Amino acid sequence: MGATGPKRVVREPGEATRKVRFGPFELGGDFVVIAGPCALESPEQVERAAQAVKASGAHALRGGAFKPRTSPYSFQGLGEPGLRLLSEAGRRHRMPIVSEVLDVTQIPTMLEYVDVLQVGARNMQNFALLRALSKIDRPVLLKRGFGATIEEWMLAAEYLLDGGNEQVVLCERGIRSFDTTLRNTLDLAGMAWVKQRVKVPVIVDPSHSTGLATLVTPMALAAAVAGADGLLVEVHPAPEQALCDGAQALTPDAFEALMKGLAGVLAATGRRLAEVRPLSAVGGTR
Ligand code: PEP
Ligand code: MN
């Protein structure tokens, strides 16, 4: 790919996937599921979501406190109080937590609360943010930009690795194409291509990549078969009341069915879900 192309993120022949630890789990080995609402909304919503995803076997809890919304008039997230709710729910239910960082200035606050910092699709080429995150000692979940080529996505990861942060997870979340029927186009083949070439774990977000709850489960199962290391899935206790992304949120019952389906699909391909262990068993990041 040339002198300016991806290099550190590329797997050497015979090299195994580098494991990225968050809490008691390792991404890059057995299959890991990160689940929770799009946005953190209220103490009750966070607690119900955390309780539901934990009961079904999720490994980590997600939820956005700083939301990158297309319209400035949409709900922008609870900010730091939301991170506090997420962190408390993570401790209560013994799950590491993942949340999105929108801006360099938020990094110190994020580090107080979260185990994994998510870089959203809209920020994939925010190079100042990537450079700053390359200097922290915490995993970064890097989503593919919806207009980004695979090489651009790999080069964004390169900023993190080159700056010194090796704890990188890539996440395919759908791209924009000429067809606007669905919210995005899930590039599953692109994910599988990347997975075969990079040394960091690669996961799939079947929620943003489809935009429709009815498509989340089939695409999640397909991602597992295609070789993804895990999933990032939106789950809301009452999707019809969600302040953000309700149409793509799974109900707790649908999520439970997804987890059962995953166990079967993974077994059929010689893989398995990571064993769920309490945060204290190995020592969380926090
Ligand atoms: C999200 O995970 O809620 C999110 C905003 O995702 P993306 O950056 O992929 O749109
Ligand atoms: Mn969302």
Coordinates of C-alpha atoms and ligand atoms in Angstrom, one line a residue:
M1 CA 0.0 0.0 0.0
G2 CA 3.0 2.3 -0.2
A3 CA 5.1 4.3 2.3
T4 CA 2.1 6.3 3.5
G5 CA -0.3 3.3 3.6
P6 CA -1.3 1.2 6.7
K7 CA 1.5 -0.7 8.3
R8 CA 1.3 -1.1 12.1
V9 CA -2.3 -2.2 11.9
V10 CA -1.5 -4.9 9.3
R11 CA -1.1 -8.4 10.5
E12 CA 2.3 -10.1 9.8
P13 CA 2.1 -13.6 8.2
G14 CA 1.1 -16.1 10.8
E15 CA 0.5 -13.4 13.5
A16 CA -2.5 -13.9 15.8
T17 CA -5.1 -11.2 16.5
R18 CA -3.8 -8.9 19.2
K19 CA -6.1 -9.2 22.2
V20 CA -7.6 -6.0 23.6
R21 CA -8.6 -6.1 27.2
F22 CA -11.5 -4.3 28.7
G23 CA -12.5 -5.2 32.2
P24 CA -12.3 -9.0 32.6
F25 CA -12.8 -9.6 28.8
E26 CA -10.5 -9.9 25.9
L27 CA -11.6 -8.8 22.5
G28 CA -10.0 -10.8 19.8
G29 CA -10.6 -14.2 21.2
D30 CA -14.0 -15.6 22.1
F31 CA -17.0 -13.5 20.9
V32 CA -17.8 -10.4 22.9
V33 CA -21.1 -8.5 22.9
I34 CA -21.3 -4.9 23.9
A35 CA -25.0 -3.8 24.4
G36 CA -27.0 -0.9 25.7
P37 CA -29.0 2.2 24.7
C38 CA -28.0 4.6 22.0
A39 CA -28.2 7.5 24.5
L40 CA -28.2 7.5 28.3
E41 CA -31.5 9.1 29.2
S42 CA -32.5 8.7 32.8
P43 CA -31.5 6.7 35.9
E44 CA -34.4 4.3 35.3
Q45 CA -33.7 3.8 31.7
V46 CA -30.0 3.1 32.3
E47 CA -30.8 0.7 35.1
R48 CA -33.4 -1.2 33.1
A49 CA -31.1 -1.4 30.1
A50 CA -28.2 -2.6 32.1
Q51 CA -30.2 -5.1 34.0
A52 CA -31.7 -6.5 30.8
V53 CA -28.5 -6.8 28.8
K54 CA -26.6 -8.4 31.7
A55 CA -29.4 -10.9 32.3
S56 CA -29.1 -12.0 28.7
G57 CA -25.3 -12.4 28.9
A58 CA -23.9 -9.2 27.4
H59 CA -20.2 -8.7 28.3
A60 CA -20.1 -4.9 28.3
L61 CA -22.5 -2.0 28.7
R62 CA -22.7 0.9 26.2
G63 CA -24.5 4.2 26.2
G64 CA -23.8 7.7 24.8
A65 CA -23.5 10.7 27.1
F66 CA -22.2 13.0 24.4
K67 CA -24.3 12.4 21.3
P68 CA -23.3 13.5 17.8
R69 CA -26.7 14.5 16.5
T70 CA -27.3 15.6 12.9
S71 CA -29.6 18.4 14.1
P72 CA -28.6 20.7 16.9
Y73 CA -32.3 20.6 18.0
S74 CA -32.2 16.9 18.7
F75 CA -31.4 15.5 22.2
Q76 CA -27.6 16.0 22.7
G77 CA -27.1 13.6 25.6
L78 CA -26.9 14.0 29.4
G79 CA -23.2 14.8 29.4
E80 CA -21.1 14.0 32.5
P81 CA -24.1 13.1 34.6
G82 CA -24.9 10.4 32.0
L83 CA -21.4 9.0 32.3
R84 CA -21.9 8.8 36.0
L85 CA -25.1 6.9 35.6
L86 CA -23.4 4.5 33.1
S87 CA -20.4 4.0 35.4
E88 CA -22.7 3.3 38.4
A89 CA -24.8 0.8 36.4
G90 CA -21.6 -0.9 35.2
R91 CA -20.4 -1.3 38.7
R92 CA -23.8 -2.6 40.0
H93 CA -24.0 -5.1 37.2
R94 CA -20.3 -5.8 37.0
M95 CA -19.9 -4.8 33.4
P96 CA -17.1 -2.7 31.8
I97 CA -18.6 0.4 30.0
V98 CA -18.2 1.9 26.6
S99 CA -19.1 5.5 25.7
E100 CA -18.4 7.9 22.9
V101 CA -15.9 10.8 23.1
L102 CA -16.8 13.6 20.8
D103 CA -13.9 16.0 21.4
V104 CA -10.3 16.2 22.7
T105 CA -11.5 18.3 25.7
Q106 CA -13.7 15.5 26.9
I107 CA -10.9 13.0 27.3
P108 CA -10.0 13.7 30.9
T109 CA -13.7 13.3 31.9
M110 CA -14.1 10.2 29.9
L111 CA -11.0 8.6 31.6
E112 CA -12.7 9.2 35.0
Y113 CA -15.6 7.0 34.1
V114 CA -15.3 4.6 31.1
D115 CA -13.3 1.5 30.3
V116 CA -13.4 1.9 26.5
L117 CA -13.6 5.2 24.5
Q118 CA -15.6 5.0 21.4
V119 CA -14.8 7.2 18.4
G120 CA -17.9 7.7 16.3
A121 CA -18.3 7.5 12.6
R122 CA -18.4 11.3 12.3
N123 CA -15.1 11.6 14.1
M124 CA -13.1 8.8 12.3
Q125 CA -10.9 11.4 10.6
N126 CA -10.7 13.9 13.5
F127 CA -7.0 13.6 13.5
A128 CA -6.4 15.8 16.6
L129 CA -8.7 13.5 18.5
L130 CA -7.0 10.4 17.2
R131 CA -3.6 11.8 18.1
A132 CA -4.8 12.6 21.6
L133 CA -6.3 9.2 22.1
S134 CA -3.0 7.6 20.9
K135 CA -1.5 8.9 24.1
I136 CA -3.9 7.4 26.6
D137 CA -3.7 4.0 28.2
R138 CA -7.3 2.9 27.6
P139 CA -8.8 0.9 24.7
V140 CA -10.3 2.9 21.8
L141 CA -13.2 1.5 19.7
L142 CA -12.9 3.1 16.3
K143 CA -16.0 3.2 14.1
R144 CA -15.7 3.4 10.4
G145 CA -16.8 6.7 8.9
F146 CA -19.9 6.4 6.8
G147 CA -18.0 7.9 3.9
A148 CA -14.7 6.3 4.6
T149 CA -12.9 3.7 2.4
I150 CA -11.4 0.7 4.1
E151 CA -7.9 2.2 3.6
E152 CA -9.0 5.4 5.3
W153 CA -10.4 3.4 8.2
M154 CA -7.2 1.5 8.5
L155 CA -5.2 4.7 8.4
A156 CA -7.3 6.2 11.2
A157 CA -6.4 3.2 13.3
E158 CA -2.8 3.8 12.2
Y159 CA -2.9 7.2 14.0
L160 CA -3.7 5.4 17.3
L161 CA -1.1 2.7 16.9
D162 CA 1.6 5.0 15.6
G163 CA 1.1 7.4 18.5
G164 CA 1.6 4.5 20.9
N165 CA -1.9 3.2 21.8
E166 CA -2.1 -0.5 20.7
Q167 CA -5.5 -1.1 22.3
V168 CA -7.6 -0.5 19.2
V169 CA -10.8 -2.2 18.1
L170 CA -12.3 -1.5 14.7
C171 CA -16.1 -1.4 14.3
E172 CA -17.9 -1.6 10.9
R173 CA -21.2 0.4 11.3
G174 CA -22.4 0.7 7.7
I175 CA -21.5 3.2 5.0
R176 CA -23.6 5.4 2.7
S177 CA -24.3 4.2 -0.8
F178 CA -26.6 5.2 -3.6
D179 CA -29.4 3.2 -2.0
T180 CA -31.2 5.1 0.7
T181 CA -33.8 2.4 1.6
L182 CA -31.9 1.5 4.7
R183 CA -30.1 3.9 7.1
N184 CA -26.8 2.6 5.9
T185 CA -25.3 -0.3 3.9
L186 CA -23.6 -2.9 6.1
D187 CA -20.3 -3.7 4.4
L188 CA -19.9 -7.2 5.8
A189 CA -17.5 -8.3 3.1
G190 CA -15.4 -5.3 3.8
M191 CA -15.4 -6.2 7.5
A192 CA -14.3 -9.7 6.6
W193 CA -11.6 -8.4 4.3
V194 CA -10.3 -6.1 7.0
K195 CA -10.5 -8.8 9.6
Q196 CA -8.3 -11.0 7.5
R197 CA -5.6 -8.3 7.2
V198 CA -5.4 -6.4 10.5
K199 CA -4.0 -7.6 13.8
V200 CA -6.5 -5.7 16.0
P201 CA -10.0 -7.1 16.7
V202 CA -12.9 -6.1 14.4
I203 CA -16.5 -5.9 15.5
V204 CA -19.8 -5.1 13.8
D205 CA -22.6 -2.7 14.8
P206 CA -25.8 -4.2 13.3
S207 CA -27.9 -1.3 14.7
H208 CA -26.6 1.8 12.9
S209 CA -25.7 -0.3 9.8
T210 CA -29.4 -1.2 9.2
G211 CA -31.4 1.3 11.2
L212 CA -34.2 -1.2 11.7
A213 CA -34.7 -3.5 14.7
T214 CA -36.0 -6.3 12.5
L215 CA -32.7 -6.5 10.6
V216 CA -30.4 -6.3 13.7
T217 CA -30.6 -9.9 14.7
P218 CA -30.1 -11.5 11.2
M219 CA -27.2 -9.1 10.5
A220 CA -25.7 -9.7 13.9
L221 CA -25.7 -13.5 13.3
A222 CA -24.3 -13.0 9.8
A223 CA -21.5 -10.9 11.3
A224 CA -20.6 -13.7 13.7
V225 CA -20.5 -16.2 10.8
A226 CA -18.4 -13.7 8.7
G227 CA -15.7 -13.8 11.4
A228 CA -16.3 -10.7 13.5
D229 CA -14.8 -10.7 17.0
G230 CA -17.9 -9.2 18.5
L231 CA -20.9 -6.9 18.3
L232 CA -22.0 -3.5 19.4
V233 CA -25.8 -3.6 19.7
E234 CA -28.3 -1.0 20.7
V235 CA -30.9 -2.2 23.3
H236 CA -33.5 0.0 24.9
P237 CA -36.0 -1.1 27.6
A238 CA -38.8 0.8 25.7
P239 CA -37.6 1.5 22.2
E240 CA -40.8 3.5 21.3
Q241 CA -39.9 6.0 24.0
A242 CA -36.2 6.3 23.1
L243 CA -34.8 9.8 22.7
C244 CA -32.4 8.6 20.0
D245 CA -32.4 5.7 17.5
G246 CA -35.5 4.0 18.8
A247 CA -36.3 2.3 15.4
Q248 CA -33.1 0.3 15.5
A249 CA -33.1 -0.6 19.2
L250 CA -33.8 -4.2 20.3
T251 CA -36.2 -4.8 23.1
P252 CA -34.8 -6.8 26.1
D253 CA -36.7 -9.9 24.8
A254 CA -35.3 -9.5 21.2
F255 CA -31.8 -9.1 22.7
E256 CA -32.2 -12.3 24.7
A257 CA -33.3 -14.1 21.5
L258 CA -30.2 -12.7 19.7
M259 CA -27.9 -14.0 22.4
K260 CA -29.4 -17.5 22.2
G261 CA -29.1 -17.4 18.4
L262 CA -25.5 -16.2 18.6
A263 CA -24.5 -19.1 20.9
G264 CA -25.8 -21.6 18.2
V265 CA -24.3 -19.8 15.2
L266 CA -20.9 -19.5 16.9
A267 CA -21.0 -23.2 17.9
A268 CA -21.7 -24.1 14.3
T269 CA -18.6 -22.3 13.2
G270 CA -16.3 -23.7 16.0
R271 CA -16.4 -20.5 18.1
R272 CA -18.1 -19.5 21.3
L273 CA -19.3 -16.5 23.3
A274 CA -16.7 -15.2 25.8
E275 CA -17.4 -16.6 29.3
V276 CA -19.1 -14.0 31.4
R277 CA -17.1 -13.2 34.5
P278 CA -17.6 -10.5 37.1
L279 CA -15.5 -7.4 36.8
S280 CA -13.8 -8.1 40.0
A281 CA -12.6 -11.6 38.9
V282 CA -9.7 -10.1 36.9
G283 CA -9.8 -6.5 37.9
G284 CA -11.5 -3.9 35.8
T285 CA -9.8 -0.9 34.1
R286 CA -11.2 1.3 36.8
Ligands
PEP1 C1 -23.6 5.4 18.4 O1 -22.9 4.3 18.6 O2 -24.6 5.6 19.1 C2 -23.3 6.2 17.2 C3 -23.5 7.5 17.3 O3 -22.7 5.6 16.2 P1 -22.1 6.1 14.8 O4 -20.9 6.9 15.2 O5 -21.7 4.8 14.2 O6 -23.1 6.8 14.1
MN2 MN -27.2 5.3 18.1

